[in-house]
């Protein structure tokens, strides 16, 4: 037991409880235990071995107050020198330091000082201490000095950040501090302290002091820092190898249909009238697989990136520019392509035969949506009015595409789904510097439907070819109902949302690694027939093929999230740019609404219960392009609007309305404004649910959901960004 001073009759004690020192008044004693009342009124049972001092005066509260004050005045270095090398009781050292007859407050102060200075003294038991060895003391003091210096630096950095200045120590570390911080560094602690002081986010602090140039740069930098830490450039892979001499020249004049800014043109069409009332439809896909081999340097690049990344006004291509330039289906020359020829009856469009072959395909024209959508309407195609390139071919393809669409709808009905309804509005983003133009575009235009149906036809037919040859491929399969109903796999299975028996992404090999892999496999089928599985780069049960599927899904989802984030950013920028004080929106579900003029889905607090499609007028209270939030208030319920209802009434709660609605249409822009995911998933329709401005309701792969697919483009002529959706 610790030695206790003997002052005669005592009613108060100074004791240790839970590692700290306290004082209280004795109410009763039973053996070696005391019932004590603390100054705050709390009562506690204290064992005798925990009592360090017994005293009559001062009062317990006054004792603690005096002891705290005295302990701050104790010179710990001098106290350490006064202390013996061996273990000692605190009362003994109090006599050495304060002199014989040290008062109760002085003894208590010394106990507090010893307990609070583990650098100088080690606790050896209740009331017992031993001074630290000199070597350890010096090392500990040096560490304390460093910490004090760091604390001073941290405080200085925080003050500079609060004042809007970026400390030199933080320069070059901005992205790391925001996106992958080491929270033990003084730089991050200073940024965090500045954030807490100002009530701003760390990103807002960094923007205010110039560490990040703009909110746009902040959102882009977060994605690039994680997925492209070494930059978006390509290593030198040398000139592209294009085996043109080994390929026959096709007897067609093909044409592509894309957005004005598309550079990765990977599909073109042709159609010829044959004797006996037959049509020969050609679907020609750029063939980089002819010059890229599995495992070579370009394959490694493509497999690392897995897909072209699209966002409004920007894109990061999967393949180097030299490879894209060599294989893109640019007009004016014959280009290497993998062609699917479909022979059908001209009267009912029943399939007669198919043929797949690698060849050089003359590309006569690159048609552009921006220039032709207003001219090539359903009415113009029906009555032959208007003048435009490849008029005869388009007039032949239009009813064929309609027939293919109708057959898919019948298959969807057989799966228990409702038909697709092409009555939603897509949006194109055009970015010029910091100015954004958001243009609506109705889905289901003739050029859209032609491209979409030809792509679906190619992907389903080629999926069947892979299965018949016993060659593994990468398929998109979808059930009509159920959780996780859309999946990627290496064996053929129905895609019920599209109404096809199998579906293998194969029409975008310049932009998606899955399509490049499938093209390798298809080339083996075209060249070797039933022995293709022996010659194909990926053999049955190839573990590397499963790994590619897994990697692709992860990358594609991350890229889609980035695109969604940037689409939301540009929608909010548009609200600020146009100085929108009020906006009109359509009710989706509950208090979730979608703006009519931009693909932005938001929450309208206090909206109440309204039918889907009800028109709402909203006051815009505030917009934050850093946190990507907008504050709205319901100004007026306008009622049901015919246009808005048409856009959202085709509910897909049953998993319906799948469709490719723009395989290379990429969100209604049919260029790189929609290029990436082929309209976003299995293609166009599921992309709606994937855009940042859309609130997915079904999460289906090819299900339109409730929000428009946002196609993006650059008004300055730079490449457009596609509407890409997660797999």
XYZ file of C-alpha atoms in Angstrom:
727
model
C 0.000 0.000 0.000
C 1.258 3.501 -0.823
C 2.432 5.450 2.231
C -0.132 7.936 3.421
C 0.592 11.154 5.273
C -0.814 11.195 8.773
C -2.592 14.421 9.608
C -4.764 13.265 12.488
C -8.517 13.184 11.880
C -9.398 13.025 8.197
C -12.636 13.364 6.296
C -11.250 13.713 2.716
C -9.092 11.488 0.546
C -7.013 11.868 -2.626
C -7.144 8.632 -4.617
C -6.556 6.968 -7.981
C -9.508 5.735 -10.046
C -9.425 4.419 -13.617
C -5.937 5.792 -14.215
C -6.654 9.338 -13.021
C -6.411 11.175 -9.706
C -9.506 12.417 -7.859
C -10.482 13.772 -4.464
C -13.625 13.289 -2.460
C -15.295 13.368 0.957
C -15.618 10.167 2.982
C -19.224 9.344 3.762
C -18.600 5.982 5.420
C -15.955 3.355 5.867
C -16.361 -0.400 5.898
C -13.117 -2.249 6.444
C -10.654 -1.123 3.809
C -13.339 0.395 1.579
C -14.722 3.920 1.564
C -17.985 5.369 0.311
C -16.883 8.708 -1.177
C -18.768 11.665 -2.581
C -16.947 13.542 -5.343
C -17.226 17.339 -5.810
C -19.758 16.892 -8.583
C -22.065 14.878 -6.330
C -21.286 11.463 -7.779
C -20.665 8.737 -5.223
C -18.107 6.013 -5.582
C -16.804 3.048 -3.653
C -13.037 3.288 -3.190
C -10.715 0.552 -1.972
C -8.161 1.480 0.610
C -5.207 0.493 -1.597
C -6.212 3.207 -4.077
C -6.068 5.990 -1.470
C -2.924 8.097 -1.799
C -3.588 10.959 0.661
C -5.971 11.628 3.540
C -6.613 15.238 4.484
C -8.921 17.561 6.334
C -8.447 20.669 4.224
C -8.679 22.156 1.692
C -11.924 20.843 0.251
C -11.604 18.143 -2.402
C -12.552 20.566 -5.182
C -10.073 23.140 -3.981
C -7.358 20.503 -3.634
C -7.709 19.467 -7.286
C -7.713 23.091 -8.384
C -4.565 23.943 -6.408
C -2.806 20.725 -7.416
C -3.480 21.362 -11.119
C -2.049 24.864 -10.859
C 1.037 23.754 -8.931
C 1.722 20.840 -11.274
C 2.000 23.243 -14.227
C 4.814 25.064 -12.462
C 6.940 21.998 -11.780
C 10.190 21.872 -13.758
C 10.213 18.278 -14.982
C 13.867 18.335 -16.001
C 14.902 19.476 -12.544
C 12.474 17.028 -10.949
C 14.049 14.203 -13.006
C 17.488 15.201 -11.718
C 16.195 15.261 -8.124
C 14.653 11.816 -8.384
C 16.586 8.743 -7.272
C 17.527 6.116 -9.872
C 15.595 3.412 -8.034
C 11.838 3.159 -7.575
C 10.316 5.692 -5.157
C 6.933 6.815 -3.730
C 5.656 10.163 -4.930
C 5.453 11.556 -1.392
C 9.182 11.034 -0.932
C 10.022 12.978 -4.097
C 7.567 15.698 -3.035
C 9.635 16.188 0.098
C 12.809 16.426 -1.990
C 11.320 18.920 -4.424
C 9.160 21.089 -2.148
C 11.069 20.484 1.066
C 10.163 18.676 4.233
C 6.548 19.053 5.247
C 5.215 19.422 1.724
C 1.551 20.311 1.886
C -1.257 18.081 0.655
C -1.774 20.246 -2.489
C 1.977 20.063 -3.186
C 2.057 16.297 -2.828
C -1.013 15.949 -5.017
C 0.566 18.312 -7.585
C 3.687 16.171 -7.715
C 1.560 13.031 -8.221
C -0.229 14.742 -11.105
C 3.071 15.841 -12.626
C 4.611 12.359 -12.410
C 1.511 10.721 -13.868
C 1.346 13.258 -16.688
C 4.993 12.990 -17.737
C 5.636 9.436 -18.957
C 8.639 10.727 -20.867
C 10.404 11.496 -17.594
C 8.929 8.972 -15.179
C 7.527 5.462 -15.368
C 4.637 4.377 -13.210
C 5.613 1.253 -11.253
C 2.511 0.882 -9.066
C -0.020 2.994 -7.195
C 1.910 6.016 -5.990
C 5.225 4.427 -7.057
C 7.440 5.782 -9.874
C 10.892 5.459 -11.399
C 12.696 7.967 -13.554
C 13.373 7.067 -17.189
C 16.943 6.122 -18.184
C 18.858 9.069 -19.589
C 19.243 7.614 -23.104
C 15.549 6.943 -23.393
C 14.736 10.360 -21.994
C 16.904 12.103 -24.569
C 15.357 10.124 -27.401
C 11.852 10.844 -26.140
C 12.573 14.563 -25.737
C 13.926 14.685 -29.278
C 10.726 13.033 -30.493
C 8.628 15.545 -28.586
C 10.596 18.371 -30.138
C 9.921 16.976 -33.584
C 6.219 16.642 -32.842
C 6.060 20.200 -31.568
C 7.816 21.404 -34.685
C 5.428 19.422 -36.866
C 2.453 20.742 -34.937
C 3.691 24.284 -35.514
C 4.154 23.572 -39.231
C 0.716 21.981 -39.409
C -0.854 25.026 -37.795
C 1.024 27.304 -40.186
C -0.105 25.278 -43.212
C -3.695 25.295 -41.977
C -3.618 29.085 -41.519
C -2.319 29.541 -45.072
C -5.018 27.274 -46.481
C -7.740 29.120 -44.587
C -6.329 32.378 -45.978
C -6.541 31.003 -49.519
C -2.850 30.297 -50.085
C -1.371 26.924 -51.006
C 1.678 26.129 -48.839
C 4.788 25.129 -50.780
C 4.855 21.823 -48.908
C 1.494 20.877 -50.435
C 2.413 21.720 -54.019
C 2.670 18.616 -56.150
C 0.673 16.634 -53.591
C -2.761 18.078 -54.326
C -4.213 14.990 -56.004
C -2.770 12.585 -53.475
C -4.162 14.637 -50.594
C -7.627 14.676 -52.139
C -7.913 11.186 -53.539
C -5.423 8.871 -51.794
C -4.256 10.677 -48.679
C -1.897 9.424 -46.014
C -3.794 10.718 -43.019
C -0.700 10.558 -40.803
C 1.064 13.356 -42.705
C 1.010 16.928 -41.441
C -0.041 18.095 -44.916
C -3.260 16.113 -44.791
C -3.874 17.056 -41.163
C -3.446 20.719 -42.095
C -5.916 20.365 -44.981
C -8.367 18.577 -42.700
C -7.970 21.251 -40.026
C -8.576 24.001 -42.587
C -11.674 22.159 -43.770
C -13.044 21.906 -40.231
C -12.231 25.547 -39.508
C -13.960 26.906 -42.594
C -16.765 24.358 -42.840
C -15.808 23.668 -46.466
C -14.905 20.372 -48.069
C -11.268 19.608 -48.681
C -11.875 19.926 -52.411
C -13.345 23.395 -51.914
C -10.322 24.394 -49.841
C -7.976 23.152 -52.567
C -9.949 24.983 -55.251
C -9.945 28.209 -53.248
C -6.173 28.190 -52.866
C -5.453 27.208 -56.465
C -4.312 23.654 -55.827
C -6.945 22.491 -58.337
C -7.726 24.834 -61.207
C -11.490 24.271 -61.472
C -14.345 22.018 -60.357
C -14.196 20.310 -63.750
C -10.495 19.606 -63.283
C -11.223 18.249 -59.811
C -13.795 15.731 -61.043
C -11.622 14.677 -63.970
C -8.482 14.455 -61.855
C -10.063 12.067 -59.365
C -10.813 9.570 -62.119
C -7.474 9.971 -63.864
C -5.502 9.705 -60.629
C -7.057 6.325 -59.878
C -7.340 4.751 -63.315
C -4.652 6.531 -65.341
C -1.985 7.453 -62.765
C 0.719 7.482 -65.459
C -1.273 9.633 -67.846
C -3.507 8.882 -70.789
C -0.793 8.764 -73.446
C 0.374 5.617 -75.182
C 3.836 4.076 -75.386
C 5.455 3.971 -78.803
C 4.172 0.846 -80.544
C 5.528 1.639 -83.984
C 3.516 1.764 -87.206
C 0.245 -0.111 -87.449
C 0.314 -3.415 -89.291
C -2.546 -3.631 -91.781
C -2.551 -6.882 -93.829
C -4.362 -5.416 -96.828
C -2.600 -7.551 -99.404
C -4.059 -10.788 -98.070
C -7.691 -9.659 -98.257
C -10.086 -9.773 -101.206
C -11.822 -6.586 -102.314
C -15.560 -6.548 -101.603
C -17.910 -5.718 -104.467
C -19.886 -3.156 -102.454
C -19.992 0.557 -101.777
C -20.483 0.771 -98.007
C -21.350 3.801 -95.915
C -21.275 4.553 -92.197
C -23.746 6.518 -90.093
C -22.238 8.388 -87.157
C -22.095 11.707 -85.376
C -20.145 14.523 -86.997
C -17.229 14.208 -84.591
C -16.802 10.435 -84.560
C -13.292 9.222 -85.278
C -13.592 5.578 -84.217
C -15.886 4.567 -87.085
C -16.190 0.832 -86.682
C -19.352 -0.078 -88.597
C -20.620 0.481 -92.111
C -23.545 -0.870 -94.143
C -24.304 -1.949 -97.678
C -27.289 -3.509 -99.437
C -27.705 -5.037 -102.877
C -30.747 -6.294 -104.754
C -30.275 -9.847 -106.034
C -32.280 -11.868 -108.548
C -35.277 -13.924 -107.403
C -36.517 -11.249 -105.029
C -33.583 -11.399 -102.590
C -31.629 -8.732 -100.767
C -27.992 -8.981 -99.688
C -27.387 -6.838 -96.607
C -23.773 -6.219 -95.637
C -22.717 -5.242 -92.112
C -19.050 -4.294 -92.205
C -17.078 -3.953 -88.970
C -13.596 -2.449 -88.683
C -11.123 -5.296 -88.189
C -8.204 -4.346 -85.937
C -7.990 -8.028 -84.954
C -6.348 -8.627 -88.343
C -3.268 -6.694 -87.273
C -3.324 -7.125 -83.480
C -2.286 -10.452 -82.041
C -3.148 -11.798 -78.630
C -0.323 -10.953 -76.245
C 1.422 -8.332 -78.394
C 2.145 -4.771 -77.262
C -1.101 -3.323 -78.614
C -3.140 -6.118 -77.060
C -1.523 -5.359 -73.715
C -2.550 -1.716 -74.043
C -6.116 -2.610 -75.013
C -6.417 -5.193 -72.257
C -5.186 -2.700 -69.691
C -7.712 -0.067 -70.709
C -10.535 -2.454 -71.691
C -12.637 0.290 -73.278
C -12.593 3.805 -74.593
C -13.578 6.202 -71.819
C -16.221 8.761 -72.707
C -17.362 11.886 -70.950
C -18.883 15.120 -72.259
C -16.328 16.895 -74.411
C -13.600 14.331 -73.891
C -12.589 10.736 -74.445
C -9.651 8.455 -73.711
C -9.320 5.908 -76.475
C -8.663 2.235 -75.877
C -6.256 1.991 -78.812
C -3.456 4.346 -79.915
C -4.360 6.916 -82.548
C -2.183 5.218 -85.162
C -4.154 1.979 -84.792
C -7.502 3.777 -84.880
C -6.460 5.739 -87.975
C -5.342 2.554 -89.718
C -8.561 0.623 -89.108
C -11.340 3.203 -88.820
C -13.812 2.981 -91.696
C -13.014 6.360 -93.141
C -14.543 7.274 -96.477
C -12.583 7.426 -99.692
C -10.739 4.100 -99.652
C -11.097 0.389 -99.068
C -10.665 -0.529 -95.429
C -10.047 -3.914 -93.763
C -13.266 -5.207 -92.251
C -14.998 -8.300 -90.982
C -18.215 -8.463 -92.979
C -21.470 -10.235 -92.279
C -23.626 -10.741 -95.355
C -27.255 -11.619 -94.745
C -29.413 -12.860 -97.623
C -33.110 -12.215 -97.003
C -36.330 -12.363 -99.006
C -37.344 -8.905 -100.145
C -41.053 -9.484 -99.530
C -41.053 -10.715 -95.923
C -37.381 -10.373 -94.898
C -37.092 -14.014 -93.900
C -33.492 -15.107 -93.509
C -32.123 -17.246 -96.347
C -28.382 -17.446 -95.661
C -25.480 -15.723 -93.920
C -21.788 -15.430 -94.696
C -18.887 -14.042 -92.653
C -15.582 -13.082 -94.228
C -12.588 -10.768 -93.823
C -12.098 -8.420 -96.768
C -11.257 -4.939 -97.948
C -14.459 -2.912 -98.034
C -14.711 0.281 -100.111
C -16.176 3.039 -97.943
C -17.938 5.548 -100.145
C -19.286 7.900 -97.493
C -19.386 8.686 -93.795
C -22.925 9.936 -93.243
C -23.489 12.216 -90.250
C -26.571 12.423 -88.048
C -26.154 16.131 -87.483
C -26.485 16.787 -91.190
C -29.137 14.228 -92.156
C -31.552 13.604 -89.267
C -33.816 16.451 -90.310
C -33.887 15.236 -93.911
C -34.053 11.461 -93.541
C -37.367 11.054 -91.779
C -39.748 8.114 -91.814
C -42.014 10.054 -94.155
C -39.183 10.928 -96.534
C -38.063 7.314 -96.668
C -41.597 6.146 -97.350
C -42.487 8.582 -100.151
C -39.025 9.021 -101.632
C -38.873 12.763 -101.043
C -35.664 14.646 -100.360
C -32.158 14.209 -101.664
C -29.367 12.658 -99.630
C -26.425 10.254 -100.153
C -27.201 6.541 -100.544
C -30.884 7.272 -100.793
C -31.701 4.007 -102.560
C -29.786 1.903 -100.030
C -31.353 3.649 -97.045
C -34.844 3.234 -98.493
C -34.150 -0.497 -98.789
C -32.633 -0.761 -95.301
C -35.449 1.138 -93.570
C -38.221 -1.451 -94.014
C -35.735 -4.241 -93.349
C -34.764 -2.616 -90.046
C -38.443 -2.195 -89.181
C -39.036 -5.874 -89.885
C -36.084 -6.892 -87.691
C -37.432 -4.671 -84.926
C -40.896 -6.236 -85.215
C -39.464 -9.757 -85.000
C -37.541 -8.865 -81.875
C -40.672 -7.423 -80.300
C -42.513 -10.675 -80.965
C -39.687 -12.545 -79.257
C -39.856 -10.148 -76.294
C -43.561 -10.851 -75.968
C -42.728 -14.541 -75.910
C -40.391 -13.882 -72.984
C -43.151 -12.066 -71.144
C -41.911 -8.546 -71.832
C -43.671 -5.604 -73.336
C -42.521 -4.154 -76.667
C -39.907 -1.451 -76.756
C -41.201 2.078 -77.167
C -38.931 4.548 -78.946
C -40.458 7.719 -77.591
C -37.947 9.023 -75.120
C -35.717 12.019 -75.493
C -31.969 11.574 -75.654
C -29.581 14.456 -75.094
C -26.334 15.480 -76.764
C -23.737 17.447 -74.818
C -21.603 19.859 -76.860
C -18.683 21.308 -74.934
C -16.803 24.399 -76.072
C -14.319 25.442 -73.402
C -16.452 25.904 -70.314
C -19.648 26.449 -72.278
C -22.059 23.535 -72.597
C -24.921 23.098 -75.024
C -27.442 20.375 -74.217
C -29.541 19.409 -77.224
C -32.542 17.067 -77.070
C -32.893 14.365 -79.683
C -35.830 11.993 -79.937
C -34.849 8.355 -79.909
C -36.047 6.041 -82.675
C -35.189 8.219 -85.689
C -34.834 6.158 -88.885
C -31.042 6.339 -88.995
C -30.915 5.286 -85.358
C -33.147 2.317 -85.947
C -31.255 1.185 -89.035
C -27.886 1.246 -87.274
C -29.256 -0.329 -84.107
C -31.051 -3.191 -85.812
C -28.101 -4.002 -88.067
C -25.807 -4.096 -85.024
C -28.176 -6.355 -83.100
C -28.454 -8.595 -86.134
C -24.658 -8.837 -86.414
C -24.092 -9.476 -82.734
C -26.769 -12.137 -82.496
C -25.767 -13.850 -85.764
C -22.090 -13.872 -84.867
C -22.903 -15.149 -81.400
C -24.663 -18.061 -83.048
C -21.677 -18.660 -85.358
C -19.294 -18.868 -82.396
C -21.566 -21.379 -80.674
C -21.974 -23.531 -83.797
C -18.209 -23.687 -84.311
C -17.613 -24.589 -80.657
C -15.479 -21.461 -80.225
C -15.804 -19.644 -76.898
C -16.855 -16.022 -77.046
C -17.995 -13.327 -74.670
C -21.777 -13.066 -74.555
C -24.274 -10.744 -72.958
C -27.147 -12.777 -71.553
C -30.290 -11.433 -69.936
C -33.312 -12.955 -68.284
C -36.651 -11.195 -68.353
C -36.953 -11.108 -64.565
C -34.947 -11.641 -61.424
C -32.001 -10.265 -59.520
C -28.712 -9.950 -61.404
C -30.549 -10.855 -64.545
C -27.910 -9.420 -66.901
C -24.519 -11.084 -67.038
C -21.502 -11.626 -69.225
C -20.455 -15.199 -69.881
C -18.468 -17.329 -72.311
C -21.313 -19.505 -73.559
C -24.360 -18.639 -75.635
C -27.636 -17.861 -73.843
C -30.736 -15.804 -74.705
C -30.804 -12.055 -74.276
C -34.486 -11.755 -73.518
C -34.451 -7.971 -73.255
C -33.295 -7.721 -76.871
C -35.422 -10.625 -78.017
C -32.534 -12.656 -79.461
C -31.344 -16.197 -78.787
C -27.754 -15.090 -78.151
C -25.862 -11.828 -78.197
C -22.083 -11.387 -78.430
C -20.668 -7.864 -78.506
C -18.694 -7.794 -81.767
C -19.390 -4.516 -83.535
C -17.106 -2.084 -81.654
C -13.600 -3.618 -81.694
C -11.940 -0.199 -81.859
C -13.618 0.823 -78.624
C -14.213 -2.272 -76.493
C -11.847 -5.085 -75.639
C -14.690 -7.619 -75.485
C -15.480 -6.908 -79.133
C -11.810 -7.252 -80.084
C -11.641 -10.652 -78.393
C -14.803 -11.796 -80.131
C -13.430 -10.580 -83.458
C -10.333 -12.756 -83.040
C -12.605 -15.709 -82.429
C -14.874 -14.840 -85.364
C -11.917 -14.566 -87.728
C -10.981 -18.122 -86.761
C -14.547 -19.217 -87.541
C -14.541 -17.432 -90.907
C -11.209 -18.963 -91.932
C -11.357 -22.451 -90.436
C -15.019 -23.396 -90.086
C -15.588 -26.467 -87.925
C -11.891 -26.626 -86.974
C -11.955 -23.032 -85.716
C -11.727 -24.006 -82.053
C -8.258 -25.421 -82.755
C -7.057 -22.197 -84.365
C -8.868 -19.576 -82.264
C -6.655 -17.522 -79.913
C -8.864 -18.458 -76.943
C -9.616 -22.142 -76.495
C -12.582 -23.593 -74.608
C -12.294 -23.079 -70.830
C -9.395 -20.662 -71.290
C -8.878 -19.066 -67.873
C -7.570 -15.925 -69.546
C -10.929 -15.426 -71.222
C -12.741 -15.507 -67.869
C -10.202 -13.030 -66.492
C -10.842 -10.706 -69.434
C -14.575 -10.784 -68.727
C -14.044 -9.932 -65.069
C -11.580 -7.135 -65.819
C -13.816 -5.687 -68.492
C -16.853 -5.544 -66.235
C -14.898 -3.774 -63.495
C -13.345 -1.239 -65.878
C -16.577 -0.641 -67.778
C -18.472 0.047 -64.572
C -15.794 2.486 -63.385
C -15.768 4.295 -66.720
C -19.554 4.516 -66.695
C -19.492 5.994 -63.204
C -17.001 8.615 -64.363
C -19.148 9.462 -67.361
C -22.217 9.741 -65.154
C -20.382 12.029 -62.778
C -19.218 14.300 -65.594
C -22.669 14.361 -67.187
C -24.114 15.483 -63.882
C -21.390 18.126 -63.586
C -22.233 19.554 -67.012
C -25.958 19.509 -66.265
C -25.325 21.587 -63.154
C -22.985 23.880 -65.081
C -25.765 24.330 -67.602
C -28.146 25.461 -64.851
C -25.636 28.101 -63.752
C -24.693 29.090 -67.287
C -28.291 29.606 -68.338
C -29.083 31.312 -65.022
C -32.006 28.973 -64.506
C -34.202 30.173 -61.664
C -37.017 27.777 -62.476
C -37.044 24.473 -64.336
C -39.769 22.099 -65.406
C -39.491 18.417 -64.571
C -41.375 15.144 -64.883
C -42.164 12.960 -61.895
C -40.502 9.570 -62.055
C -41.350 7.984 -58.747
C -42.021 9.423 -55.311
C -40.092 12.661 -54.971
C -37.626 11.762 -57.750
C -38.017 13.912 -60.847
C -36.153 14.434 -64.111
C -35.664 17.801 -65.781
C -37.275 18.177 -69.188
C -34.469 20.237 -70.715
C -31.480 18.254 -69.446
C -30.807 14.642 -68.416
C -30.634 15.470 -64.721
C -32.476 13.408 -62.136
C -32.940 15.088 -58.758
C -34.951 14.928 -55.555
C -37.772 17.426 -55.103
C -38.279 17.630 -51.308
C -41.859 17.708 -50.140
C -43.286 16.865 -53.550
C -45.868 14.453 -52.251
C -47.584 11.670 -54.165
C -48.117 12.300 -57.866
C -48.618 10.124 -60.914
C -45.644 9.216 -63.049
C -45.136 11.887 -65.709
C -46.781 14.693 -63.738
C -45.214 18.025 -64.653
C -43.577 19.988 -61.825
C -42.238 23.531 -61.801
C -39.213 23.812 -59.519
C -37.377 26.798 -58.066
C -33.593 26.435 -58.285
C -32.228 27.609 -54.939
C -28.557 26.691 -55.184
C -26.167 24.697 -57.355
C -22.820 23.288 -56.226
C -20.635 21.947 -59.027
C -18.008 20.715 -56.566
C -20.241 18.454 -54.504
C -22.562 17.957 -57.532
C -25.640 18.866 -55.555
C -28.583 21.100 -56.371
C -31.161 22.480 -53.969
C -34.688 22.747 -55.349
C -38.109 23.758 -54.101
C -41.458 22.786 -55.583
C -43.025 25.945 -56.979
C -46.087 24.512 -58.705
C -47.622 21.223 -59.765
C -48.604 21.750 -63.401
C -50.384 18.475 -64.004
C -49.897 15.795 -66.635
C -48.161 16.812 -69.836
C -48.672 14.714 -72.944
C -45.077 14.923 -74.098
C -43.628 14.162 -70.731
C -45.988 11.290 -70.159
C -45.103 9.794 -73.503
C -41.506 9.911 -72.486
C -41.893 8.058 -69.247
C -45.126 6.134 -69.429
C -43.556 3.127 -71.083
C -42.592 1.827 -67.688
C -40.191 -1.043 -67.562
C -40.918 -2.326 -64.131
C -41.318 -5.687 -65.778
C -37.812 -5.488 -67.127
C -39.076 -4.463 -70.518
C -38.175 -2.139 -73.284
C -34.810 -3.531 -73.981
C -33.298 -2.822 -77.251
C -30.233 -1.630 -78.811
C -31.714 1.632 -79.906
C -28.370 2.744 -81.096
C -25.668 0.130 -81.042
C -23.330 2.599 -82.599
C -25.692 5.332 -81.981
C -24.213 5.880 -78.618
C -26.866 7.799 -76.998
C -28.651 9.200 -79.913
C -25.674 10.994 -81.337
C -24.477 7.984 -83.214
C -21.014 9.252 -83.015
C -18.652 9.249 -80.245
C -21.359 11.038 -78.520
C -22.747 7.638 -78.158
C -19.884 5.587 -79.276
C -18.652 4.044 -76.174
C -21.104 1.607 -74.964
C -23.071 1.401 -78.054
C -25.614 3.511 -76.610
C -24.576 2.522 -73.310
C -24.977 -1.081 -72.631
C -26.618 -3.543 -74.823
C -26.917 -0.766 -76.360
C -28.747 2.368 -75.987
C -31.593 1.398 -73.850
C -29.803 0.230 -70.763
C -27.563 3.217 -71.026
C -30.383 5.375 -69.897
C -30.243 3.881 -66.505
C -26.517 4.265 -66.381
C -26.095 7.946 -67.038
C -25.245 10.274 -64.210
C -28.365 12.187 -64.807
C -30.539 9.145 -64.729
C -31.881 7.341 -61.734
C -31.940 3.680 -62.657
C -35.141 2.002 -61.707
C -34.559 -1.459 -62.993
C -30.824 -1.712 -63.444
C -31.461 -3.898 -66.465
C -28.847 -4.363 -69.080
C -30.936 -3.296 -71.999
C -33.770 -1.707 -70.192
C -34.500 1.924 -70.847
C -35.361 2.722 -67.266
C -36.615 6.218 -66.808
C -33.982 8.660 -67.868
C -32.738 9.682 -71.247
C -29.431 8.532 -72.529
C -27.136 11.484 -72.751
C -24.968 11.586 -75.807
C -22.096 14.033 -75.691
C -20.042 15.891 -78.204
C -17.555 18.732 -78.537
C -18.690 21.847 -80.302
C -15.104 22.822 -81.018
C -14.531 19.755 -83.144
C -12.787 17.625 -80.573
C -14.056 14.100 -80.176
C -17.387 13.662 -78.550
C -17.993 11.682 -75.422
C -20.215 8.710 -75.346
C -23.012 7.825 -73.098
C -21.631 4.779 -71.427
C -23.362 2.668 -68.908
C -22.208 0.084 -66.424
C -22.434 -3.511 -67.481
